[in-house]
PDB file of C-alpha atoms and ligand atoms in Angstrom:
ATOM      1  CA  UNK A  14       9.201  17.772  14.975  1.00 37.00           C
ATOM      2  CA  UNK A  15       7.622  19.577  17.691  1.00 34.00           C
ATOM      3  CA  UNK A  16       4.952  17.969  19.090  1.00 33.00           C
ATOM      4  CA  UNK A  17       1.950  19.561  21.924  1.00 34.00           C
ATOM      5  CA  UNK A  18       1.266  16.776  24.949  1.00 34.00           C
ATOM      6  CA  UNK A  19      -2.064  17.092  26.790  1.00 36.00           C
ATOM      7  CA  UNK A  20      -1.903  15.245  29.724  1.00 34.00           C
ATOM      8  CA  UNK A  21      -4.898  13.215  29.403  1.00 35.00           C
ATOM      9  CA  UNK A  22      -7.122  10.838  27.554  1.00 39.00           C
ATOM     10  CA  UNK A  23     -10.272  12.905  28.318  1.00 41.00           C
ATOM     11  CA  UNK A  24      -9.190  15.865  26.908  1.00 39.00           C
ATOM     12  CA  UNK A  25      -8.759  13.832  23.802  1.00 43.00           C
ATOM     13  CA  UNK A  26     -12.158  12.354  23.930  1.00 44.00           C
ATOM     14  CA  UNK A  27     -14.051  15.752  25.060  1.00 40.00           C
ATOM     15  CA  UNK A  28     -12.089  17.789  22.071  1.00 39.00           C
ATOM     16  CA  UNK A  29     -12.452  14.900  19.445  1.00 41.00           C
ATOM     17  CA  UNK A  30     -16.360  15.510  19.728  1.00 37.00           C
ATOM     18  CA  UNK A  31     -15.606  19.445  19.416  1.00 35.00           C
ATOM     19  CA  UNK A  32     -13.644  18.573  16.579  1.00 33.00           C
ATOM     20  CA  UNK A  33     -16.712  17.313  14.891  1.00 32.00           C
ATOM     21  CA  UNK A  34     -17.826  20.968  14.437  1.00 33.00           C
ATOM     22  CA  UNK A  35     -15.169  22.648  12.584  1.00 33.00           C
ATOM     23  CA  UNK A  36     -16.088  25.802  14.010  1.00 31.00           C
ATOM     24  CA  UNK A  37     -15.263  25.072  17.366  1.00 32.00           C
ATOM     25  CA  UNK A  38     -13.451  27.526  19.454  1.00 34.00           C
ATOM     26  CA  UNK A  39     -10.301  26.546  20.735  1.00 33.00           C
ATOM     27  CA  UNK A  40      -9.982  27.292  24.615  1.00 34.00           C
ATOM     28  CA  UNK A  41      -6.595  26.038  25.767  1.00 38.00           C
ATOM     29  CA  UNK A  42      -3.778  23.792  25.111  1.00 39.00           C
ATOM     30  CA  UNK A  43      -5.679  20.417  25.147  1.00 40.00           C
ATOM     31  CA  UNK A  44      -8.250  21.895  23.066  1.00 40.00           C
ATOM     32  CA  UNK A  45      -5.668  23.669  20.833  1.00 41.00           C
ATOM     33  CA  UNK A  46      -4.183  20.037  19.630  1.00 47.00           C
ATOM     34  CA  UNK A  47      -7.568  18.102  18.154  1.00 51.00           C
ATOM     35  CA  UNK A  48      -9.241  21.416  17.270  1.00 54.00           C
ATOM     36  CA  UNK A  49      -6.516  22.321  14.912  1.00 69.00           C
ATOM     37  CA  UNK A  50      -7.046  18.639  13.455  1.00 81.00           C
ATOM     38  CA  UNK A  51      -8.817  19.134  10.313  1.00 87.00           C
ATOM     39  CA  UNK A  52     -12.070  17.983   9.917  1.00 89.00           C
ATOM     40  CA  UNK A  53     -13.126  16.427   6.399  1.00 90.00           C
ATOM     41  CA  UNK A  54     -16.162  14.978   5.360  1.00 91.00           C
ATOM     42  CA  UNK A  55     -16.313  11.562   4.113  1.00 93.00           C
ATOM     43  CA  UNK A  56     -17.898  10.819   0.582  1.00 95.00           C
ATOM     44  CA  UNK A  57     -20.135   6.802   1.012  1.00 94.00           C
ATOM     45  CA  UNK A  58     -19.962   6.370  -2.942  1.00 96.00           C
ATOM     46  CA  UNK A  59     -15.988   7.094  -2.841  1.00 97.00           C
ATOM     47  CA  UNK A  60     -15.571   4.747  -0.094  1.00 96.00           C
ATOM     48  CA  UNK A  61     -17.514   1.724  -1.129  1.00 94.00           C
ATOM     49  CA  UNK A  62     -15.642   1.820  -4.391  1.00 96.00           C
ATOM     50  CA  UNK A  63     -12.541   1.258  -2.567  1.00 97.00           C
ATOM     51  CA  UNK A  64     -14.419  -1.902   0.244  1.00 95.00           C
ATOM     52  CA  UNK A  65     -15.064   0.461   2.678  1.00 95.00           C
ATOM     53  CA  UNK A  66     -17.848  -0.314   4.716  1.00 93.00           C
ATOM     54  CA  UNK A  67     -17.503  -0.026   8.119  1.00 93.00           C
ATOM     55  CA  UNK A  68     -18.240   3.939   8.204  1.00 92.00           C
ATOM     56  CA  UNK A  69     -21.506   2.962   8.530  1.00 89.00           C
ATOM     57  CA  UNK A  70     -22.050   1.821  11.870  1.00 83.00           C
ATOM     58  CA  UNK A  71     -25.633  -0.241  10.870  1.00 80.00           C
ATOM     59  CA  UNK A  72     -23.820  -1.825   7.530  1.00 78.00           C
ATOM     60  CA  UNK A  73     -24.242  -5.681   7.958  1.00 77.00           C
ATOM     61  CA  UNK A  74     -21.050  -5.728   5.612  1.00 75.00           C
ATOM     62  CA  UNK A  75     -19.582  -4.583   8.680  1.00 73.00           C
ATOM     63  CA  UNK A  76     -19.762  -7.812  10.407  1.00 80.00           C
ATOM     64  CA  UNK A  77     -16.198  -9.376   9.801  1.00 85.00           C
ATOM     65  CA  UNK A  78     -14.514  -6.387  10.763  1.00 89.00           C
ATOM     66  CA  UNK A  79     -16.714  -6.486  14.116  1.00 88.00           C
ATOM     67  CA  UNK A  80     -15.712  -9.904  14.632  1.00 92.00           C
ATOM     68  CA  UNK A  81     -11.964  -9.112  14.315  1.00 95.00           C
ATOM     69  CA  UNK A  82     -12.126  -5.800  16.184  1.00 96.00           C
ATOM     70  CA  UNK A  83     -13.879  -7.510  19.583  1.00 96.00           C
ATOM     71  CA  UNK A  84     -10.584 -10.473  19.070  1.00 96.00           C
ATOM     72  CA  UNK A  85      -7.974  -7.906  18.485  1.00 97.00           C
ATOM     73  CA  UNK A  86      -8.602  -5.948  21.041  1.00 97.00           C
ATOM     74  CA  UNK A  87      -9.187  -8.458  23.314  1.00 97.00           C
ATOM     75  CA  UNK A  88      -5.972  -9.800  23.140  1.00 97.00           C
ATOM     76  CA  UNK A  89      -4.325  -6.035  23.173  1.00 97.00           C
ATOM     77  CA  UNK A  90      -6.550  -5.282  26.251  1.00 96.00           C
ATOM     78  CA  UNK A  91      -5.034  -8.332  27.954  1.00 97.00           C
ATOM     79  CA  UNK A  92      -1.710  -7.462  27.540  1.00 97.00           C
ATOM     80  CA  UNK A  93      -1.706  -3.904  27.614  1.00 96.00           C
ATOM     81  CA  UNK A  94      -0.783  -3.332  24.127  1.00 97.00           C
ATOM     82  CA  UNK A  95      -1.485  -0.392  22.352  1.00 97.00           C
ATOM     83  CA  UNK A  96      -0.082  -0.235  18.835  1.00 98.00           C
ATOM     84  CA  UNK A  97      -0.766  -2.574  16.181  1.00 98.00           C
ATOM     85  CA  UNK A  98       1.045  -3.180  12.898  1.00 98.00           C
ATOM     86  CA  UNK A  99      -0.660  -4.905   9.925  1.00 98.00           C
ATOM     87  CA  UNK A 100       1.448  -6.571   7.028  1.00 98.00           C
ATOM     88  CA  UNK A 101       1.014  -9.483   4.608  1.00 98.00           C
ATOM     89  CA  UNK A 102       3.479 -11.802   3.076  1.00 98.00           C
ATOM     90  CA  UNK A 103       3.143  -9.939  -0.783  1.00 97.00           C
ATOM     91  CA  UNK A 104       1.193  -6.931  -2.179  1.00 97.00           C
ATOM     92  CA  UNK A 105      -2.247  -6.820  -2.189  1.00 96.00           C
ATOM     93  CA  UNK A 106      -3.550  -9.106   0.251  1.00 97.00           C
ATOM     94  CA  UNK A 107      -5.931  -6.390   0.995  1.00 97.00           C
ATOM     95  CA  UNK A 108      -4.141  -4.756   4.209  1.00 98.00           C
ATOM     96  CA  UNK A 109      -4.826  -1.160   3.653  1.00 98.00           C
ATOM     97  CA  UNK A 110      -9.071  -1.688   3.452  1.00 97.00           C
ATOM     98  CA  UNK A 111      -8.548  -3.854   6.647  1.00 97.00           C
ATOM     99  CA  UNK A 112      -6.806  -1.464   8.360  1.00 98.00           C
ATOM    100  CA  UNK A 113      -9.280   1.160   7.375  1.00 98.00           C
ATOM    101  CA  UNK A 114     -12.495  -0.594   8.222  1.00 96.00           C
ATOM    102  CA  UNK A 115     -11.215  -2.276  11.510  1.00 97.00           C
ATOM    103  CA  UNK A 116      -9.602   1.149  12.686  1.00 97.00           C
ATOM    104  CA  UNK A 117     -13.069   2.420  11.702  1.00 96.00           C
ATOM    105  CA  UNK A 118     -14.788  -0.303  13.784  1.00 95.00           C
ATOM    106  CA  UNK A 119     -12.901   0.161  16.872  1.00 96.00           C
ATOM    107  CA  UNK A 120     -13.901   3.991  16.810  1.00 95.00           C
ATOM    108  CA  UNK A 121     -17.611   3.286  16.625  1.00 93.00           C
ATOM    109  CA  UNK A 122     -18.072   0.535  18.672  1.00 88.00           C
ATOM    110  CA  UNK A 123     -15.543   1.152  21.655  1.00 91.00           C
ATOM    111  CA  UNK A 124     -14.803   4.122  23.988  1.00 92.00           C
ATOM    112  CA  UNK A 125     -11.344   4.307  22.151  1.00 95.00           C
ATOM    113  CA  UNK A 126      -9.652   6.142  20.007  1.00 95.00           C
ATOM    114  CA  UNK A 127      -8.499   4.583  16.643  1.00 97.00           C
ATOM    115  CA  UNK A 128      -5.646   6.436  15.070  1.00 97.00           C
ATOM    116  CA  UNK A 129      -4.358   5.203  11.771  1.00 98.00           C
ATOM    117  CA  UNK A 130      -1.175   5.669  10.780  1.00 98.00           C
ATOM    118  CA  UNK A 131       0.047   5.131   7.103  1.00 98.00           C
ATOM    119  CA  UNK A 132       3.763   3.446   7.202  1.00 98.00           C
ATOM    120  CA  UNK A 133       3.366   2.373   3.490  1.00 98.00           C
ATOM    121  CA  UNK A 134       6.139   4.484   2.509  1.00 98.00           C
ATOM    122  CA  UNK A 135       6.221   2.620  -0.586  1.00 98.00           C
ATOM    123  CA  UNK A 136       2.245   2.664  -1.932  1.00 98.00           C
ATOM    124  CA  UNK A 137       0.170   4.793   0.608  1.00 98.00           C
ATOM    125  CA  UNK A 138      -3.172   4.599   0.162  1.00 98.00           C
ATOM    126  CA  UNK A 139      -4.843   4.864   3.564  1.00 98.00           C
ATOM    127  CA  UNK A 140      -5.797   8.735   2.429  1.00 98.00           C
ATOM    128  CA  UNK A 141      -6.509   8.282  -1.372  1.00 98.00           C
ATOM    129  CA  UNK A 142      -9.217   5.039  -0.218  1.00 98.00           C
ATOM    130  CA  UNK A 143     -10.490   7.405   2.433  1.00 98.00           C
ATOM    131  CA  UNK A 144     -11.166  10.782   0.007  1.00 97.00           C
ATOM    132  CA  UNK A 145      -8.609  12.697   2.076  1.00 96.00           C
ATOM    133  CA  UNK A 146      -7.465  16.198   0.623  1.00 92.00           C
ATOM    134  CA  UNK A 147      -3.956  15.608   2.514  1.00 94.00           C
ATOM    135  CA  UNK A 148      -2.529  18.992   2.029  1.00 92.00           C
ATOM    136  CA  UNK A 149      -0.310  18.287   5.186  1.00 95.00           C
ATOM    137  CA  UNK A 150       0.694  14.940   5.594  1.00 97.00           C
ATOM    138  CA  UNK A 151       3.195  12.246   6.632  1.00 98.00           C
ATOM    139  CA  UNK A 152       5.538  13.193   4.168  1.00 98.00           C
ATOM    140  CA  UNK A 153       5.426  17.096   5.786  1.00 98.00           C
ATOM    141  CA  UNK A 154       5.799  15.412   9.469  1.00 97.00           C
ATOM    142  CA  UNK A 155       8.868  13.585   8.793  1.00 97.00           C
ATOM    143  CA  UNK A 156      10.978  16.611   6.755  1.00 96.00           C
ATOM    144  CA  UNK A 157       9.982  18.938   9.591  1.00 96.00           C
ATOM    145  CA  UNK A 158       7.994  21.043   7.834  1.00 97.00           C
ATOM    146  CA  UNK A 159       5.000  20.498   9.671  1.00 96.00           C
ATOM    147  CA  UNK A 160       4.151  19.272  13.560  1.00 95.00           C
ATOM    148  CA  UNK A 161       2.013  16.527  14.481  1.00 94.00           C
ATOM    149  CA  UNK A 162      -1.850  18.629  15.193  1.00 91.00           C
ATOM    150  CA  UNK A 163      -1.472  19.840  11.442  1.00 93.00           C
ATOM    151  CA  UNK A 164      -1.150  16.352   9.705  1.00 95.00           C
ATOM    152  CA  UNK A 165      -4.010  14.586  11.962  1.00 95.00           C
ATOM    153  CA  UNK A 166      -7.035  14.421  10.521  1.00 95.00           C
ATOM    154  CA  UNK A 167     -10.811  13.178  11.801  1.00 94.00           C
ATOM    155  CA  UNK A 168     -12.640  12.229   9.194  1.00 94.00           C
ATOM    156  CA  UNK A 169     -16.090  13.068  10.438  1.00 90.00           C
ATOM    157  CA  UNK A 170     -16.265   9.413  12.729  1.00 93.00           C
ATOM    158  CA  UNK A 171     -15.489  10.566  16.264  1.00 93.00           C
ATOM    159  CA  UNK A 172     -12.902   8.949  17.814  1.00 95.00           C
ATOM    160  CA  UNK A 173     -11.243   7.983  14.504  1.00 96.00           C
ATOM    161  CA  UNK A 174      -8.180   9.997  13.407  1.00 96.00           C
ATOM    162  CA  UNK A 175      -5.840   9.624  10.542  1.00 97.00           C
ATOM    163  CA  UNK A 176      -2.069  10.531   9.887  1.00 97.00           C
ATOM    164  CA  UNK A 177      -2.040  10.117   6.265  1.00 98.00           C
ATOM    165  CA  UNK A 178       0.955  10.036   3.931  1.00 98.00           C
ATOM    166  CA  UNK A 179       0.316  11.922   0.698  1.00 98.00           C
ATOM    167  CA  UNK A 180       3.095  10.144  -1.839  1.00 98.00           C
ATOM    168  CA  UNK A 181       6.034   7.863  -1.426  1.00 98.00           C
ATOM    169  CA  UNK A 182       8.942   8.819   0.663  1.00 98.00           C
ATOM    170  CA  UNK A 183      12.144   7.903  -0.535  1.00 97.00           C
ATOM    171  CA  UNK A 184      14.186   5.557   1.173  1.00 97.00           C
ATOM    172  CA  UNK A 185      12.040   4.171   3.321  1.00 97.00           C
ATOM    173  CA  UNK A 186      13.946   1.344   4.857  1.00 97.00           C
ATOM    174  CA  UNK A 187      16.150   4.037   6.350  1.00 97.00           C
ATOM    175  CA  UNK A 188      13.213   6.582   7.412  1.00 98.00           C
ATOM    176  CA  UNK A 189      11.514   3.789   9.186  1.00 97.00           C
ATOM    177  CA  UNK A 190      14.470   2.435  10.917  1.00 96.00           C
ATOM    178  CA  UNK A 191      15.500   6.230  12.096  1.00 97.00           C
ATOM    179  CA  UNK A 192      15.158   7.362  15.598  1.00 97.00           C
ATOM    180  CA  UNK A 193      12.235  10.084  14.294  1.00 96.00           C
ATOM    181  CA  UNK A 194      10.065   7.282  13.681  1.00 98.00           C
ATOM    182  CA  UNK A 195      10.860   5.342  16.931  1.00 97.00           C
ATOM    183  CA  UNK A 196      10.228   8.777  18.518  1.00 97.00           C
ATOM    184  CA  UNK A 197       6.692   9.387  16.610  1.00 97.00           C
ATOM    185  CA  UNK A 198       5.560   5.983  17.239  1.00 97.00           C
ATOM    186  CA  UNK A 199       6.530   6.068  20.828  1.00 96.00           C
ATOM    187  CA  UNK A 200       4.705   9.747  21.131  1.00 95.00           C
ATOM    188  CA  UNK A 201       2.022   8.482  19.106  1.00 95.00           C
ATOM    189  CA  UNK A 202       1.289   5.775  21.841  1.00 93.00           C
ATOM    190  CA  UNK A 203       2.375   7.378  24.934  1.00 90.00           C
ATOM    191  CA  UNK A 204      -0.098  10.346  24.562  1.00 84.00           C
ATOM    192  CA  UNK A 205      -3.346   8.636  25.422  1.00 79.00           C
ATOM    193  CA  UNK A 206      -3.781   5.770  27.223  1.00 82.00           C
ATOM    194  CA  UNK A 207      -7.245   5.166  25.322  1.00 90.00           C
ATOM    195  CA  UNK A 208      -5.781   4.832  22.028  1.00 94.00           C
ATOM    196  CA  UNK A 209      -5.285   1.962  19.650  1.00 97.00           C
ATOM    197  CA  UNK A 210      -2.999   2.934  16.925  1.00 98.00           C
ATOM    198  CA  UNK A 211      -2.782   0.683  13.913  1.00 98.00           C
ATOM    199  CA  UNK A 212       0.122   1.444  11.026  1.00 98.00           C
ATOM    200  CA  UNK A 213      -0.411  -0.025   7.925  1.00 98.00           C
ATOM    201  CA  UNK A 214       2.880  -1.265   6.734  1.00 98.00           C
ATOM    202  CA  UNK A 215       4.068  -2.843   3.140  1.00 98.00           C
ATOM    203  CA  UNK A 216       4.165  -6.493   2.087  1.00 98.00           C
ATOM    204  CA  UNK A 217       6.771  -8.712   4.384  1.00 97.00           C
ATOM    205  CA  UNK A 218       8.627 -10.276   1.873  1.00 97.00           C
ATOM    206  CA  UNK A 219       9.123  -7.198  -0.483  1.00 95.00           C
ATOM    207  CA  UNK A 220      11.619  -5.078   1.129  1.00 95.00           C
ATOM    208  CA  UNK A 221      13.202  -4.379   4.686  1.00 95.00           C
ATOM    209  CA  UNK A 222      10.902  -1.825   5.502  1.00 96.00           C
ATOM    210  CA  UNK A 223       8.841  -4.224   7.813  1.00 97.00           C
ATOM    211  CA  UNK A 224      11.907  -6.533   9.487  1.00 95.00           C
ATOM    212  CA  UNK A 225      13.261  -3.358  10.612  1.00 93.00           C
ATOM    213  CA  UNK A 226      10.474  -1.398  12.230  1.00 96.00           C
ATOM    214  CA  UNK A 227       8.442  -4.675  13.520  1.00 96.00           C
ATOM    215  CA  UNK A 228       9.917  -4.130  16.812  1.00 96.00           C
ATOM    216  CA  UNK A 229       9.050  -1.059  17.825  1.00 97.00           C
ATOM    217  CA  UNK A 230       4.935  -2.119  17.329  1.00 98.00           C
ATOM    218  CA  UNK A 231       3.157  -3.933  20.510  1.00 97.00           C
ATOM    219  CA  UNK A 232       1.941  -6.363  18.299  1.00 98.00           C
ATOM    220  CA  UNK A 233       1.165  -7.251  14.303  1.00 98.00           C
ATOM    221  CA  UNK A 234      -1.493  -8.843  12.240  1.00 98.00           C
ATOM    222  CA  UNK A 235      -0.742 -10.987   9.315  1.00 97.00           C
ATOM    223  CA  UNK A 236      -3.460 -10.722   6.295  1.00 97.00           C
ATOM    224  CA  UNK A 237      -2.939 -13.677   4.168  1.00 96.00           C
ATOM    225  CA  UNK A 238      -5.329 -13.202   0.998  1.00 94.00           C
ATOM    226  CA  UNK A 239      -6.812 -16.667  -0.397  1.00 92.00           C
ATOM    227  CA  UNK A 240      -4.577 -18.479  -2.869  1.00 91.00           C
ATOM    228  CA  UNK A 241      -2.215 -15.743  -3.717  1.00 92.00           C
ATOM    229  CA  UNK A 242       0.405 -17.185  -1.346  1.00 92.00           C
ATOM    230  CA  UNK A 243       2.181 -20.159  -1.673  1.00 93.00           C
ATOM    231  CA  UNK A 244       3.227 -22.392   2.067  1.00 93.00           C
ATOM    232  CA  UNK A 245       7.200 -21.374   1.704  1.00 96.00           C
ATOM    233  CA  UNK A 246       5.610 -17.350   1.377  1.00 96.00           C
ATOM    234  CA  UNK A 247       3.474 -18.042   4.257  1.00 95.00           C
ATOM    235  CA  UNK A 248       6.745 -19.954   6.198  1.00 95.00           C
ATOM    236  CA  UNK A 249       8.819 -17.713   5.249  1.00 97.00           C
ATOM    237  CA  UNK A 250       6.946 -14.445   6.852  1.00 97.00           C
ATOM    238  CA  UNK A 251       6.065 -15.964   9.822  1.00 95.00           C
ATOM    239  CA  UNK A 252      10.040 -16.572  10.150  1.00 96.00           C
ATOM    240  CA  UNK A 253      10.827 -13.342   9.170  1.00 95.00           C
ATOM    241  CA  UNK A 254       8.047 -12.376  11.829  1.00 95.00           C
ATOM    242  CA  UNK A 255      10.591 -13.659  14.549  1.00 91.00           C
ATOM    243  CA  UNK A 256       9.814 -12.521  18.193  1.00 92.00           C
ATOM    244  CA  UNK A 257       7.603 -10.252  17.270  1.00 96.00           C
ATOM    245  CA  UNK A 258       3.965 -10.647  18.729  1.00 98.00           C
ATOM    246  CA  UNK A 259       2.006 -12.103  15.967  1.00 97.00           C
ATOM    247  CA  UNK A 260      -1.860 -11.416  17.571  1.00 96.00           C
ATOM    248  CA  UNK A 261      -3.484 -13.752  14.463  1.00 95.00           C
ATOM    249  CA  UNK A 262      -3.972 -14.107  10.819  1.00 95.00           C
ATOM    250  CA  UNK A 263      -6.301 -13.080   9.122  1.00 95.00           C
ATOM    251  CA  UNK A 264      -7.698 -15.188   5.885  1.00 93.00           C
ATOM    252  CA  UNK A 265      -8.685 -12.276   3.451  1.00 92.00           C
ATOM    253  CA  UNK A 266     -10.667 -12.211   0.185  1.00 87.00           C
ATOM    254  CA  UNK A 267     -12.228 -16.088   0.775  1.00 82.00           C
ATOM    255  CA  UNK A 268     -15.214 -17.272  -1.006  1.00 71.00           C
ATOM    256  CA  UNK A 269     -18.304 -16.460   0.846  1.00 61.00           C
ATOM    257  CA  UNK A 270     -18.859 -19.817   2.551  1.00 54.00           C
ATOM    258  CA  UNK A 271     -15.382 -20.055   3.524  1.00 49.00           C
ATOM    259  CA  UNK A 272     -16.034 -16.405   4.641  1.00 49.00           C
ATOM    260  CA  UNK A 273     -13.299 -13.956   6.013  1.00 49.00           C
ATOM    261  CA  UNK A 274     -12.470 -15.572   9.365  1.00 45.00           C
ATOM    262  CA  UNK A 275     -10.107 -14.121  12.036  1.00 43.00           C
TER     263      UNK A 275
HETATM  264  N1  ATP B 316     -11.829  -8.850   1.123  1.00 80.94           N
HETATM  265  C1  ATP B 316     -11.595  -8.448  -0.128  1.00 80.94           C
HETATM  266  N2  ATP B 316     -12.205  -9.065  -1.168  1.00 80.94           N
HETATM  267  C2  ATP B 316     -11.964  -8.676  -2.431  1.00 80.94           C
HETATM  268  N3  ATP B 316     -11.126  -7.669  -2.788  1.00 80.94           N
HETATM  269  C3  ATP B 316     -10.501  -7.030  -1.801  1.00 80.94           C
HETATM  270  C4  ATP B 316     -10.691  -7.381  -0.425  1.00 80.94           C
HETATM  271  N4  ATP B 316      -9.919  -6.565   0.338  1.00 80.94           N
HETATM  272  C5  ATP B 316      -9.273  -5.746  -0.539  1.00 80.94           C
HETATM  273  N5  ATP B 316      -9.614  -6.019  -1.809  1.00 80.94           N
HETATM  274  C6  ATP B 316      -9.128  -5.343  -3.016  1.00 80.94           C
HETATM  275  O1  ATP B 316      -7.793  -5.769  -3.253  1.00 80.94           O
HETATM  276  C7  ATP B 316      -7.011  -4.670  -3.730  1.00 80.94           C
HETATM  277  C8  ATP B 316      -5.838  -4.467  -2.798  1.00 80.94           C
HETATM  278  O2  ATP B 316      -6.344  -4.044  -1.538  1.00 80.94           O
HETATM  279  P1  ATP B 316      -5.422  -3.209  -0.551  1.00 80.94           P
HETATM  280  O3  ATP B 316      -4.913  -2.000  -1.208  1.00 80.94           O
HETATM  281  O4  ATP B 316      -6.164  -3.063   0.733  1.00 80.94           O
HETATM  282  O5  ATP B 316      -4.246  -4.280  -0.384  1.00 80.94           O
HETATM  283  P2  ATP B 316      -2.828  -4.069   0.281  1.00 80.94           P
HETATM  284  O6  ATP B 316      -2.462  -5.372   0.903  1.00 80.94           O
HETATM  285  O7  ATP B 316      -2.866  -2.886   1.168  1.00 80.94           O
HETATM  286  O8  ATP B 316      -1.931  -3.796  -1.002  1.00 80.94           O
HETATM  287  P3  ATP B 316      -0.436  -3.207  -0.996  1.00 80.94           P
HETATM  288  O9  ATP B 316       0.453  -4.374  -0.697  1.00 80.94           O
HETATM  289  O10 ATP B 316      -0.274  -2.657  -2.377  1.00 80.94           O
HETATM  290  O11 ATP B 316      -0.372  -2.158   0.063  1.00 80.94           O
HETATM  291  C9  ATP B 316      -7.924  -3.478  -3.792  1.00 80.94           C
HETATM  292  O12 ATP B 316      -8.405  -3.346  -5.108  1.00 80.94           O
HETATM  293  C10 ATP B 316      -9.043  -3.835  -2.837  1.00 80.94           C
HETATM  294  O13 ATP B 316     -10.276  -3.223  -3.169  1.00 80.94           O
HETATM  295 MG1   MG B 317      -1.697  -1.179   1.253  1.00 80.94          MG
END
């Protein structure tokens, strides 16, 4: 995969906001790499029928994910850590929304960049929740058939970008253990030091996919949704969760006074 470095986080800041008009002029290598990422508008109906809310920088729904954002990345910002992994113990503790709203959250109310990466090799969904046309995506990156500025795309929120993966990718144990990925993820968090890259992964406990890439992420968040996991689950993850460095859990789909809590 062949991949275009600008050398700094400015240019990545001053081209994201050209990106916003999709008829921007490119004017040089730096611009060349976020101007070429594709710009799609994002639909509110399509994404409040999948729980996401934080597109909408004034939504008091928002809250939570404000609350987790300003803890995350307080933690990341004091020890210099720059990509983020999310997983749960079992499917559908509610992961991929997170991901999406926090990622969302960090890109309106900080100076950074969020990028979100879909590692769900199994069940993406980051794009399909988002409205994405994903014509280029993941699954194009990683068979060579397309380079890193075609599959990025800013959905409309500056400062938030999205690698997508259009449909599952066969063996995925293997493709995330590979050195391609340890390469991407590396690039992906080398290139700008005013990025925050979060990868949504699968469940823990499912397959291998997680035990074998945790190590090459800064850090990881466990989402634990209310009652669907049993103590041993719960045991069990955080085992399987080793040495890696767990930044918190998060308490998903609670009752409203027993709210979210980070
Ligand atoms: N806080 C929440 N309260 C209620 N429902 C939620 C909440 N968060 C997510 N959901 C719903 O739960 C379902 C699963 O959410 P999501 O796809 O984010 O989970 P996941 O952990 O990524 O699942 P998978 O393991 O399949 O990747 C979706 O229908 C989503 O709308
Ligand atoms: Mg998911």
């Amino acid at each position: 995969m062949e991949i275009i470095k600008p050398d700094t986080e400015k240019a990545e800041q001053q081209t994201s906001s050209k990106a916003m008009t999709p008829t921007a002029q490119s004017t040089g290598l730096n611009a060349l790499s976020y101007v070429q990422t594709k710009v799609v508008p994002l639909r509110p109906e399509h994404l409040e029928r999948n729980r996401i809310v934080a597109y909408n920088k004034n939504s008091t729904m928002g809250g939570a994910f404000d609350l987790l954002r300003t803890q995350v990345l307080k933690i990341m910002e004091e020890n210099g850590w720059r990509t983020l992994a999310i997983t749960s113990p079992t499917p559908e503790a509610g992961k991929t929304v997170l991901a999406i709203n926090l990622a969302m959250s960090i890109a309106h109310h900080t100076t950074k960049t969020a990028l979100l990466v879909d590692f769900d090799l199994r069940r993406p969904k980051v794009g399909e929740y988002l409205g994405l046309p994903m014509d280029k995506s993941l699954n194009e990156l990683l068979a060579d058939e397309a380079d890193l500025q075609d599959v990025l795309v800013n959905p409309t929120l500056p400062r938030f970008v999205v690698l997508p993966t259009r449909e599952p990718i066969p063996l995925s144990t293997e493709v995330l253990s590979s050195p391609a990925v340890s390469h991407l993820i590396a690039d992906l968090r080398e290139r700008y030091n005013s990025r925050i890259v979060i990868f949504d992964l699968p469940p823990l406990l499912s397959s291998d996919d997680v035990i074998n890439v945790l190590p090459k992420f800064d850090c990881v968040l466990l989402v634990v949704a209310n009652g669907l996991n049993s103590k041993k689950e719960i045991e069990e993850s955080l085992h399987h969760l080793g040495t890696a460095n767990l930044i918190g859990t998060v308490l998903n789909k609670a009752e409203p006074e027993n709210r979210s809590y980070y």
